Tab-separated table of C-alpha atoms and ligand atoms in Angstrom:
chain	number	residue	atom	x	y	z
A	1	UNK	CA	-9.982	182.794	174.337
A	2	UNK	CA	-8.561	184.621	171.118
A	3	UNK	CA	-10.664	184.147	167.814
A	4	UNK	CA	-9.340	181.205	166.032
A	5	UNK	CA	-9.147	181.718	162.161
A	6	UNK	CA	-12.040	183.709	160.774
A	7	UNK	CA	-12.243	181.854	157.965
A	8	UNK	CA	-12.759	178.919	158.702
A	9	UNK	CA	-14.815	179.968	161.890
A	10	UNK	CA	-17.318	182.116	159.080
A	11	UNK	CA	-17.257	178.944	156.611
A	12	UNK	CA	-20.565	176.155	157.527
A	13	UNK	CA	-20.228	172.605	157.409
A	14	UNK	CA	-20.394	171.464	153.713
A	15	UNK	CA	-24.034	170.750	152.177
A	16	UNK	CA	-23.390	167.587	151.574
A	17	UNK	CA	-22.835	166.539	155.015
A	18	UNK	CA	-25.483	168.495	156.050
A	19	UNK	CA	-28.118	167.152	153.721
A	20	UNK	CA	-26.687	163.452	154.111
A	21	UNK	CA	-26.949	163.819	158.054
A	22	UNK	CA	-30.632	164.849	157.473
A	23	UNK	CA	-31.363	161.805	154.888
A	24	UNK	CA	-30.384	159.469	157.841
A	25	UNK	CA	-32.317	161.369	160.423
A	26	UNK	CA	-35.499	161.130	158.170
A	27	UNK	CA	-34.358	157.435	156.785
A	28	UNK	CA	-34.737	159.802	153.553
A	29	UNK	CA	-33.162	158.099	150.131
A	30	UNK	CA	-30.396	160.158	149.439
A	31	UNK	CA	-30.114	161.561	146.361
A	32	UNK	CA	-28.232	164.700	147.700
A	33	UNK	CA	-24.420	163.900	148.405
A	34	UNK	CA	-22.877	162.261	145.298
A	35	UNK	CA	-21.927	158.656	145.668
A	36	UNK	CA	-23.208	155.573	144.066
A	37	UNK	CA	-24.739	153.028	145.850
A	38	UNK	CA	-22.759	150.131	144.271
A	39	UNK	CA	-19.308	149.692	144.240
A	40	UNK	CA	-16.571	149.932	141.929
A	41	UNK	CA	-15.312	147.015	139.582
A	42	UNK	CA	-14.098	143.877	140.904
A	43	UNK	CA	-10.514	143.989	139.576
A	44	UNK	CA	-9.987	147.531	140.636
A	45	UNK	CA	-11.116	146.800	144.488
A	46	UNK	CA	-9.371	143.299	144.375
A	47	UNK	CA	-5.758	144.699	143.829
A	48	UNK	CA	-6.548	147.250	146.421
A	49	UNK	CA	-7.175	144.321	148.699
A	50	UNK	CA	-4.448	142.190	147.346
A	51	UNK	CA	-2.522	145.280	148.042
A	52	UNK	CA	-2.816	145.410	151.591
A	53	UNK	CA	-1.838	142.135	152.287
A	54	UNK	CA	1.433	141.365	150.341
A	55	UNK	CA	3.486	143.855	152.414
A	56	UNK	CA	3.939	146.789	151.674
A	57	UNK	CA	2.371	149.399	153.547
A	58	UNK	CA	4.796	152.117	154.371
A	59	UNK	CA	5.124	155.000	153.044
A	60	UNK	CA	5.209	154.981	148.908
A	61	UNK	CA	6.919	157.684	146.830
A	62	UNK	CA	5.831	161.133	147.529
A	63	UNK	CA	4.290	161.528	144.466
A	64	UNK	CA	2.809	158.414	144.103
A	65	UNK	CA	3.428	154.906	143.544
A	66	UNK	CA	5.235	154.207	139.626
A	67	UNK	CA	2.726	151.741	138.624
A	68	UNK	CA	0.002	154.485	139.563
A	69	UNK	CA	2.225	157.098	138.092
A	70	UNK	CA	2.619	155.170	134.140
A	71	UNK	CA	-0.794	154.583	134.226
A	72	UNK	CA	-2.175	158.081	134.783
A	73	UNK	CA	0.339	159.112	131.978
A	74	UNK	CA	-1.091	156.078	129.725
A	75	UNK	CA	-4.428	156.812	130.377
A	76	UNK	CA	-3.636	161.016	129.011
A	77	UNK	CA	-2.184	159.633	125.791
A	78	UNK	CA	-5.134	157.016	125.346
A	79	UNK	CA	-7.707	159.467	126.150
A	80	UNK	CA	-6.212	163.018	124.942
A	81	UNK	CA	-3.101	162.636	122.779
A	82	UNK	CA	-1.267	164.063	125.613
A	83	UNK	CA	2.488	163.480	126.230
A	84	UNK	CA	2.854	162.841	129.655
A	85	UNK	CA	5.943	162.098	131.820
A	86	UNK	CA	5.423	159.802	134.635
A	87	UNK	CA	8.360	160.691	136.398
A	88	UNK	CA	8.274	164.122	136.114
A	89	UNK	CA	4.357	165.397	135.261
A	90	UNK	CA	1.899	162.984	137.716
A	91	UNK	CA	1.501	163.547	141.189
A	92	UNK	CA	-0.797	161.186	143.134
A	93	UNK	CA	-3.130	162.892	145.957
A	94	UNK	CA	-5.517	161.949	148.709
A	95	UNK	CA	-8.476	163.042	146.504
A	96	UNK	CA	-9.229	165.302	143.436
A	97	UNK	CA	-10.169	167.514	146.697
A	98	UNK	CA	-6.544	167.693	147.906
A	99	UNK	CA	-5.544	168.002	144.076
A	100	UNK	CA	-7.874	171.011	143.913
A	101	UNK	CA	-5.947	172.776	147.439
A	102	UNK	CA	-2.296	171.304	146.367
A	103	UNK	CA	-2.497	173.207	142.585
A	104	UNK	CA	-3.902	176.586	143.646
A	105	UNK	CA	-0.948	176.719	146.651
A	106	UNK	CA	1.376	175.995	143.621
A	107	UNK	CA	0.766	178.824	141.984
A	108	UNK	CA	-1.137	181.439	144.002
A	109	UNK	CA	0.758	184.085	146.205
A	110	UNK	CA	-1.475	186.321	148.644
A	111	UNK	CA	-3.125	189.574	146.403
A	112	UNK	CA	-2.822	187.254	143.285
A	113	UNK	CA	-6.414	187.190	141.778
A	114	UNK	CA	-7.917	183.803	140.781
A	115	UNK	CA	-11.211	183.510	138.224
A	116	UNK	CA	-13.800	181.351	139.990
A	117	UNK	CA	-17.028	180.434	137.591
A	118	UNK	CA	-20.511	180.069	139.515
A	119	UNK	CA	-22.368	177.867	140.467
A	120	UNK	CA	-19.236	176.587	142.370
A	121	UNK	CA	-17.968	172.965	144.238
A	122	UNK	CA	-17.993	173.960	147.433
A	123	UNK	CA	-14.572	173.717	148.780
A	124	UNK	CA	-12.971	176.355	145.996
A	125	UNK	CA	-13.719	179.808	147.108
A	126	UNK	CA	-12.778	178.970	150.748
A	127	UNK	CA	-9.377	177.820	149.590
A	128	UNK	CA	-8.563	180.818	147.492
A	129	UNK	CA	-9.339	183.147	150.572
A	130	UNK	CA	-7.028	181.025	152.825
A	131	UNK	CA	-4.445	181.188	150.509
A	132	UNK	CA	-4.998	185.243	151.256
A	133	UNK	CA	-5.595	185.188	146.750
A	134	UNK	CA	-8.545	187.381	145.752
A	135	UNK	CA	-11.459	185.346	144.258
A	136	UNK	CA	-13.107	187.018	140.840
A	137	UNK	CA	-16.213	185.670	140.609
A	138	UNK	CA	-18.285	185.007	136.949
A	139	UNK	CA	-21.592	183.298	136.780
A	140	UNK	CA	-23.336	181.167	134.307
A	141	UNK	CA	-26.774	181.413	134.277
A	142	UNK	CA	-29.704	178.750	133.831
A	143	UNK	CA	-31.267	177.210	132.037
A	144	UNK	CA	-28.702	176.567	129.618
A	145	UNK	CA	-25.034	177.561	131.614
A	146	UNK	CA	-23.454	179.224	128.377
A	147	UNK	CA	-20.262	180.945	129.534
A	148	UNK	CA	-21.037	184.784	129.283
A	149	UNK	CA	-17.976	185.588	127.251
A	150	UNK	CA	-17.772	189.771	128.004
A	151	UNK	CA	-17.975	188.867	131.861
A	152	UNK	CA	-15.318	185.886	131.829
A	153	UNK	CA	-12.956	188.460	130.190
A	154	UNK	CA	-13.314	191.848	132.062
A	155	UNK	CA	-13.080	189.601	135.313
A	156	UNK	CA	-9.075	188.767	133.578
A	157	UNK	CA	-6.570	191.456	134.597
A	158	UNK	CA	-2.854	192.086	135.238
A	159	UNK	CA	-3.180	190.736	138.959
A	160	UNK	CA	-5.176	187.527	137.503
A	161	UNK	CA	-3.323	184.504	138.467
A	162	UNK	CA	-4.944	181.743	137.936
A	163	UNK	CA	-8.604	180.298	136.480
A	164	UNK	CA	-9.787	177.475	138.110
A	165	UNK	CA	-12.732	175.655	136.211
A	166	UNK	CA	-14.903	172.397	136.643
A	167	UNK	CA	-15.724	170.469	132.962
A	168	UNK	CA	-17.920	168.243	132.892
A	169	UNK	CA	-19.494	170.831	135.757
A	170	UNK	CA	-21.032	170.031	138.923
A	171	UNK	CA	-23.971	170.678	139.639
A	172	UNK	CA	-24.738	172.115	136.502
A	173	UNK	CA	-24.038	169.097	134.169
A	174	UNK	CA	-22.572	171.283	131.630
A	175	UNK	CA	-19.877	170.024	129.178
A	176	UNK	CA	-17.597	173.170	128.075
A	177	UNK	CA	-17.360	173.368	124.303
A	178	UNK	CA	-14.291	173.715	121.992
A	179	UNK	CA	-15.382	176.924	121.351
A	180	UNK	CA	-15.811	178.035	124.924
A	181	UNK	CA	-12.200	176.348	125.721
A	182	UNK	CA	-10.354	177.977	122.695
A	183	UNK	CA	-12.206	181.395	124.394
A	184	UNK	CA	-10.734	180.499	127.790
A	185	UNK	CA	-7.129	179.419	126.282
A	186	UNK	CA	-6.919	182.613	124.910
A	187	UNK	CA	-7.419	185.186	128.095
A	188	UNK	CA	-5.189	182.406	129.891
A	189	UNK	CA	-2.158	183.244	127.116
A	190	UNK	CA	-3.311	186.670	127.005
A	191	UNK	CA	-2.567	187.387	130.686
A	192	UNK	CA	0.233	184.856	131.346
A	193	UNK	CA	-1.725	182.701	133.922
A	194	UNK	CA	-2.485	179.083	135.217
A	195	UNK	CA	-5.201	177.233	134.789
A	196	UNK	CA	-6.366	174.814	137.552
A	197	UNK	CA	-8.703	172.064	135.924
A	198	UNK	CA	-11.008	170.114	137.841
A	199	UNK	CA	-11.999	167.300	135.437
A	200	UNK	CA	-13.149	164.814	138.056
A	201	UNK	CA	-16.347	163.954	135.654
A	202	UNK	CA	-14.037	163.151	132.607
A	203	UNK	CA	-15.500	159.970	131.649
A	204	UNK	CA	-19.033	160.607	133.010
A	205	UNK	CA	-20.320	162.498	130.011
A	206	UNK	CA	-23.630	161.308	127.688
A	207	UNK	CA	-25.442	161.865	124.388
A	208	UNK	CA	-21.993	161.841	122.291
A	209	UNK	CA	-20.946	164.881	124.452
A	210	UNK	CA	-16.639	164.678	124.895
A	211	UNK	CA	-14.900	166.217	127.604
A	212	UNK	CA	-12.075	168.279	126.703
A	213	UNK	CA	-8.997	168.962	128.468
A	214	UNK	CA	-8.390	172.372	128.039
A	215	UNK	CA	-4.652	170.958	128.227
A	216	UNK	CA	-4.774	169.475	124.955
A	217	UNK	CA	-5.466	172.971	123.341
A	218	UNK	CA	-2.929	174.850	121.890
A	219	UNK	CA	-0.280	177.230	124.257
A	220	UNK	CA	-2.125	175.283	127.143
A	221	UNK	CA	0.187	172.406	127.834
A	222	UNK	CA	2.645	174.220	130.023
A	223	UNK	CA	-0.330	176.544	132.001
A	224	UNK	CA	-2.839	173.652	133.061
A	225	UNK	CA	-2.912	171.524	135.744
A	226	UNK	CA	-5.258	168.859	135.322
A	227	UNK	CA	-7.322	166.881	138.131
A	228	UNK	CA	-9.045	163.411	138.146
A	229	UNK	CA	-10.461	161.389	140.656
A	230	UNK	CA	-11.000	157.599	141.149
A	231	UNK	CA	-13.668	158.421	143.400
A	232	UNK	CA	-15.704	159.142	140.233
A	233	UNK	CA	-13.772	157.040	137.415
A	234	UNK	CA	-13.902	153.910	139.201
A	235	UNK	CA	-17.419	154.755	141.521
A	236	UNK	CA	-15.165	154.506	144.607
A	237	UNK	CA	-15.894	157.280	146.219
A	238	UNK	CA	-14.205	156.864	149.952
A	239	UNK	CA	-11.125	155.834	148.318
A	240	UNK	CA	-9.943	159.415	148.049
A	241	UNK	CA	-7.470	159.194	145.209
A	242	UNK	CA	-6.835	162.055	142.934
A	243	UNK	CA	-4.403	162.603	140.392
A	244	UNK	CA	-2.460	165.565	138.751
A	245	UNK	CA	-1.559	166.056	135.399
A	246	UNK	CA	0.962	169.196	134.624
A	247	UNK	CA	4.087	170.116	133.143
A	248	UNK	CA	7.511	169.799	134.667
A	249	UNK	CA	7.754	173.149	135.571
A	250	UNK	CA	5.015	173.362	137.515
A	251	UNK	CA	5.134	169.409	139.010
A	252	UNK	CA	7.861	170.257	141.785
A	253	UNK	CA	5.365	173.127	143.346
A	254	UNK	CA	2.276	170.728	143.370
A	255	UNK	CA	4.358	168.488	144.622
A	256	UNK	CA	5.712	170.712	147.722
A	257	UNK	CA	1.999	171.407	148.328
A	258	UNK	CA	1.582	167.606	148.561
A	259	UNK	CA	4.363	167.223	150.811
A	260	UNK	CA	2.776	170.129	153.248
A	261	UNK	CA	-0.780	168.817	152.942
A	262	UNK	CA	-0.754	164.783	153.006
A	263	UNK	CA	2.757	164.021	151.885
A	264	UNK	CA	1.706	160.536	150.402
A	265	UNK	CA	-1.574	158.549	149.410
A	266	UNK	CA	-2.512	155.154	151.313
A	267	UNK	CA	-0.030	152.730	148.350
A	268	UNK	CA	-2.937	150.010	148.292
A	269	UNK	CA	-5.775	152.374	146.708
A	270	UNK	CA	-3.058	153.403	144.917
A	271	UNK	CA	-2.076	150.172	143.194
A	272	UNK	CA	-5.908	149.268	142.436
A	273	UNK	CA	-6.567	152.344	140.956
A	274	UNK	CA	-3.271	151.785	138.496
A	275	UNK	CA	-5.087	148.705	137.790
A	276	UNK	CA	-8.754	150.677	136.957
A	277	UNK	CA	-6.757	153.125	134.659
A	278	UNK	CA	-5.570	150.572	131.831
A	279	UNK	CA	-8.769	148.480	131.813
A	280	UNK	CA	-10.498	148.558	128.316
A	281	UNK	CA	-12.214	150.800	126.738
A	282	UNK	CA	-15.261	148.827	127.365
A	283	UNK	CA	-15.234	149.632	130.380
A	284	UNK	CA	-15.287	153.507	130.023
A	285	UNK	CA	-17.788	153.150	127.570
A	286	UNK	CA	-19.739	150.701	129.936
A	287	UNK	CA	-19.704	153.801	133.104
A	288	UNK	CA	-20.937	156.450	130.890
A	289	UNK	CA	-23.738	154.521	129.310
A	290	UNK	CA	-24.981	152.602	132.404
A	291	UNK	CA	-24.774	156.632	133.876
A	292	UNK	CA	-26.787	157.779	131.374
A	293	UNK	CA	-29.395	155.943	131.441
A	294	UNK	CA	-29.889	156.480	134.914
A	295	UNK	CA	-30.336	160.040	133.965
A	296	UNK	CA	-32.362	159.209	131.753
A	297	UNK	CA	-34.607	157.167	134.375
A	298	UNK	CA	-34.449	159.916	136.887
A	299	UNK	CA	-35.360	162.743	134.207
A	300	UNK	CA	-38.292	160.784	132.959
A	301	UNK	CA	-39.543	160.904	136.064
A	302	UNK	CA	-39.113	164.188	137.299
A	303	UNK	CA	-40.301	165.449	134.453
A	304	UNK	CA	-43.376	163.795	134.822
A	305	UNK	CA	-44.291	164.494	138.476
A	306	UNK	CA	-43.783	168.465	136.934
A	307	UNK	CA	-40.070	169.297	138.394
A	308	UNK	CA	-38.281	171.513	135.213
A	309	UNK	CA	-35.712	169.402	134.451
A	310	UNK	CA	-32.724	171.033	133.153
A	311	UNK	CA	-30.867	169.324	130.632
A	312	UNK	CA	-27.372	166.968	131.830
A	313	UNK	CA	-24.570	166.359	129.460
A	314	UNK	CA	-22.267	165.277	132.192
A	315	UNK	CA	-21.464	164.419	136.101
A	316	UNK	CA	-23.851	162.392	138.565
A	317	UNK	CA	-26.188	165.360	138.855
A	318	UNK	CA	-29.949	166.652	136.954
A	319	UNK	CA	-30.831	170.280	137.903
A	320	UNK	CA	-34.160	170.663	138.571
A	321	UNK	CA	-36.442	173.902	138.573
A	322	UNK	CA	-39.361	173.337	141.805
A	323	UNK	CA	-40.739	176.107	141.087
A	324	UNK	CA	-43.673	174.088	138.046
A	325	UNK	CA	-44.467	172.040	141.003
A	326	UNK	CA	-46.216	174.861	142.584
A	327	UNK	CA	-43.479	175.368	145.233
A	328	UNK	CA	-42.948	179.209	146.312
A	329	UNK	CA	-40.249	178.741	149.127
A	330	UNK	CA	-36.974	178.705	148.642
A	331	UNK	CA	-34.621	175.737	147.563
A	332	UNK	CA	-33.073	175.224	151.133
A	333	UNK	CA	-36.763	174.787	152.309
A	334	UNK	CA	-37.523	172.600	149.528
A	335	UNK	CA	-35.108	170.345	149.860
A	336	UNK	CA	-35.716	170.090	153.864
A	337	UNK	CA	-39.381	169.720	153.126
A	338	UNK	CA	-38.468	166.665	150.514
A	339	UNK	CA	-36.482	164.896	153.032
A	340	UNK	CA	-38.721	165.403	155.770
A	341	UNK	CA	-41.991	164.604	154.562
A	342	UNK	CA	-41.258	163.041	151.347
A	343	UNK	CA	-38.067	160.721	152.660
A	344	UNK	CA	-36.268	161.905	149.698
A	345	UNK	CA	-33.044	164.266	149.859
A	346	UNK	CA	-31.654	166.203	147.525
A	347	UNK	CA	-29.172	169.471	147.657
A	348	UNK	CA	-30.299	173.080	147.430
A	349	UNK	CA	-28.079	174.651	144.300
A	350	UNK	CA	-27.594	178.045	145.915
A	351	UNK	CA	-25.009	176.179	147.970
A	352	UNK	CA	-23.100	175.985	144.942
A	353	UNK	CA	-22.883	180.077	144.804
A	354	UNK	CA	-20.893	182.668	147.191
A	355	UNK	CA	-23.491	185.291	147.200
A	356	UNK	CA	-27.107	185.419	148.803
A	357	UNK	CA	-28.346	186.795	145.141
A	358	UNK	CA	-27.897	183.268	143.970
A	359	UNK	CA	-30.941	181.957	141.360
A	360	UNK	CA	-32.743	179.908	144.685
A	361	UNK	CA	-35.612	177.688	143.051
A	362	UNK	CA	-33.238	174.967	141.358
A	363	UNK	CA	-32.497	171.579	143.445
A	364	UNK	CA	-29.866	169.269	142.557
A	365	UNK	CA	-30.310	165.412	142.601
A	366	UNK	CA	-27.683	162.558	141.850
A	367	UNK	CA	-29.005	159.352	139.612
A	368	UNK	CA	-25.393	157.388	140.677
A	369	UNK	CA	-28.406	154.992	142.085
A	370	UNK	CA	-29.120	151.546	142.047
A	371	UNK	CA	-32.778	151.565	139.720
A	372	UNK	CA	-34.989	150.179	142.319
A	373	UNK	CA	-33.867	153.108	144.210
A	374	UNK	CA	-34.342	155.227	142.392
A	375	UNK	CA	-37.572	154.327	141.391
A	376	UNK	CA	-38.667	154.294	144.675
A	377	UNK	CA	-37.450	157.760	145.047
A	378	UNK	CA	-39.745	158.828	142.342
A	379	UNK	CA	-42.895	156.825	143.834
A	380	UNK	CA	-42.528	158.725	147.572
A	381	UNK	CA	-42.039	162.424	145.636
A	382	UNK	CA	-45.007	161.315	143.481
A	383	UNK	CA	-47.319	160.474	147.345
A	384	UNK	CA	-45.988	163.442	148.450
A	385	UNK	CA	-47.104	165.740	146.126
A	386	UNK	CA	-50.380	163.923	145.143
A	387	UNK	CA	-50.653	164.456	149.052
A	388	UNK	CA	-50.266	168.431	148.574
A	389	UNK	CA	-52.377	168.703	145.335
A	390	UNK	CA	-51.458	171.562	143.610
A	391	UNK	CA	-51.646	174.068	145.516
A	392	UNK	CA	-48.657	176.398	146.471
A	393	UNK	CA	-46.742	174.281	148.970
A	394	UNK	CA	-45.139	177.047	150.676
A	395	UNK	CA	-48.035	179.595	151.907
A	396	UNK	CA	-49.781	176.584	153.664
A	397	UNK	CA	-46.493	176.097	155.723
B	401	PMP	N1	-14.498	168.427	142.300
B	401	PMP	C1	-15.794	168.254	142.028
B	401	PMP	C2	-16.450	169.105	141.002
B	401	PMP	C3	-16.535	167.304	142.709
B	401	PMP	O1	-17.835	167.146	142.451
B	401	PMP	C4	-15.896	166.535	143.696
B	401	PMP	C5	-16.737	165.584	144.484
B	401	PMP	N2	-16.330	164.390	144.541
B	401	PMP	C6	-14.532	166.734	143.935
B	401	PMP	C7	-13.876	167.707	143.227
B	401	PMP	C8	-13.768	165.980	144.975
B	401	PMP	O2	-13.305	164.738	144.529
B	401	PMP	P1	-12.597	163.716	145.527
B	401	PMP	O3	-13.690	162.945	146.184
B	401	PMP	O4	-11.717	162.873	144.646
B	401	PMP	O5	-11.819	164.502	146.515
B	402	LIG	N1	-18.740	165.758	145.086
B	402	LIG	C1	-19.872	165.313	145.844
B	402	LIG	C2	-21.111	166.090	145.446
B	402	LIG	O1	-21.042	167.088	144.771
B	402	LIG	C3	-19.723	165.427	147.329
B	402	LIG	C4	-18.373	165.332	147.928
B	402	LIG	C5	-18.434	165.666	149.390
B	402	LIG	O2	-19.329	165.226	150.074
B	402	LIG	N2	-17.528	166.457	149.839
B	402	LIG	O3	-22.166	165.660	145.822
């Protein structure tokens, strides 16, 4: 048989699935793949379900149903200041994941170079190279994920494209500054390109820390598209909704790459995520603040079984260093270890890079948990390594 595409045939099955397929195998907790364990609010599910039942189930509009459409554009002025057309500057997707695929066809043409920041979501640099663009990779390094300002610029040039960048960032946690945004803004003006920003996080951030749309910064109104998810506003993660935010001029593209990918969105999610969008702000106070101190939970005790915890402004995610508990393997064989002996999963953060010179002693774990869980969680990791002592884990194996 001929070769079938050799990009996809060289690209693995993502981590997550991976790591949540062990978890099940070992009856591990999961603390890998990022999904709470309790569901989204009652309203918000409710006119989902109403949804289905009164009727109408065919196909909505293309870009998404109107009542879904107002309320993204509601929710940008309420949140940002932003001006937002519903009719001509929202396009509703099957997922911020879609979203992601949908704005980078837009704008990308084969050759076209696209800025990529490490430690990456996983589905990014695989859709650059099937889009035949040219990936330009920069990397933030730990502990503290500052954006390394010379590097972000020399990887700009006159082929550069398009940036696409994750605030709050998975798995990192980091929250881009104003500073850091106004920095970006101005290579994006500078070399007449697009941005693609995945903002899926936007109301998951702690400690005071704001998220930013690098729309709302000056010059960047017409150049950004701008992603967010229900999956993560309204802890609904199989619902697959995503939603795009751009100007007019660039709508009709993401649109056409709708039309090729999905076309439309199941209407029902659609209608009880309109719903989610113009609840109170008690609400979105209520997610980031019930998220935090999870974080806070999880931290705590991390910390104390002698993981380096690195510090989490944002997302569902706490980096953690293994390498204080003693452990001299690498993170992949951490994380397998966990799950297997400990019954505790969590992802190995050099999935998050392209290269095999990736920092590999840092594992990622989600708190999105009930608090028994995760708890419990702590208490096996705590057997586990009582169980080893503290000697180095890896030379005994
Ligand atoms: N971007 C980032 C950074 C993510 O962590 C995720 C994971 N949910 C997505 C995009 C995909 O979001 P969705 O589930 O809405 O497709
Ligand atoms: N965004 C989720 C994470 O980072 C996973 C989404 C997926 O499984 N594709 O854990």
């Amino acid at each position: 048989m001929r070769p079938q595409n050799a990009l996809l045939s060289a690209t693995g099955t993502t981590i997550f699935t991976v790591m949540s397929a062990l978890a099940n195998q070992h009856q591990a907790i999961n603390l890998g793949q990022g999904f709470p364990d309790y569901d989204g609010p009652d309203d918000v599910v409710r006119a989902a379900a109403d949804a289905l039942l009164d009727g109408r189930n065919q196909y909505p509009p293309m870009t998404g149903v109107p009542e879904l459409r107002n309320a993204v554009a509601a929710h940008n002025g309420r949140f940002y200041g932003l001006e937002v057309d519903p009719n001509a500057e929202v396009v509703v997707t099957s997922g911020a994941t879609e979203a992601i695929t949908a704005c980078l066809m837009a704008v990308l043409n084969p050759g076209d170079e696209c800025v990529l920041i490490e430690p990456l979501y996983d589905t990014y640099l695989p859709v650059v190279k099937l889009l035949g663009a040219v990936p330009k990779l920069v990397r933030l390094s730990p502990p503290n994920w500052e954006l390394p300002r010379a590097e972000l610029a020399a990887a700009f040039g006159p082929k550069t494209k398009a940036i696409l960048f994750n605030t709050p960032m998975n798995p990192t946690g980091k929250v881009f500054t104003a500073a850091e945004l106004a920095f970006i803004a101005d290579l994006i003006a500078r070399h007449d390109c697009y941005a693609i920003c995945d903002e899926v996080y936007e109301h998951l951030t702690f400690d005071g820390w704001k998220h930013i749309p690098l729309m709302t910064l000056p010059g960047m109104r017409e150049r950004c598209m701008r992603i967010g998810s229900a999956g993560k506003t309204f802890s609904l993660t199989g619902w697959k909704v995503g939603y795009i935010t751009c100007d007019r001029s660039l709508a009709p593209n993401v649109a056409k790459a709708h039309q090729n990918l999905t076309f439309t969105t199941p209407p029902n999610l659609q209608r009880g995520v309109a719903v989610g969008l113009v609840k109170d702000d008690a609400y979105f106070a209520g997610l980031s603040s019930h998220l935090q101190q999870k974080r806070d939970r999880l931290a705590a005790g991390l910390a104390r079984l002698g993981f380096g915890v690195l510090e989490t402004k944002g997302t569902y995610f706490i980096t953690t260093d293994v390498r204080p508990l003693g452990w001299n393997g690498d993170d992949v064989s951490f994380c397998r270890t966990l799950t297997e002996e400990a019954k505790v999963t969590a992802i190995p953060v050099t999935a998050f890079y392209a290269s095999e010179d990736a920092p590999s002693h840092y594992a990622r774990f989600a708190f999105c948990k009930g608090d028994a869980l995760l708890d419990e969680a702590l208490a096996r990791m705590e057997r586990w390594l009582a169980a080893r002592g503290s000697r180095p884990v890896a030379a005994a194996g």
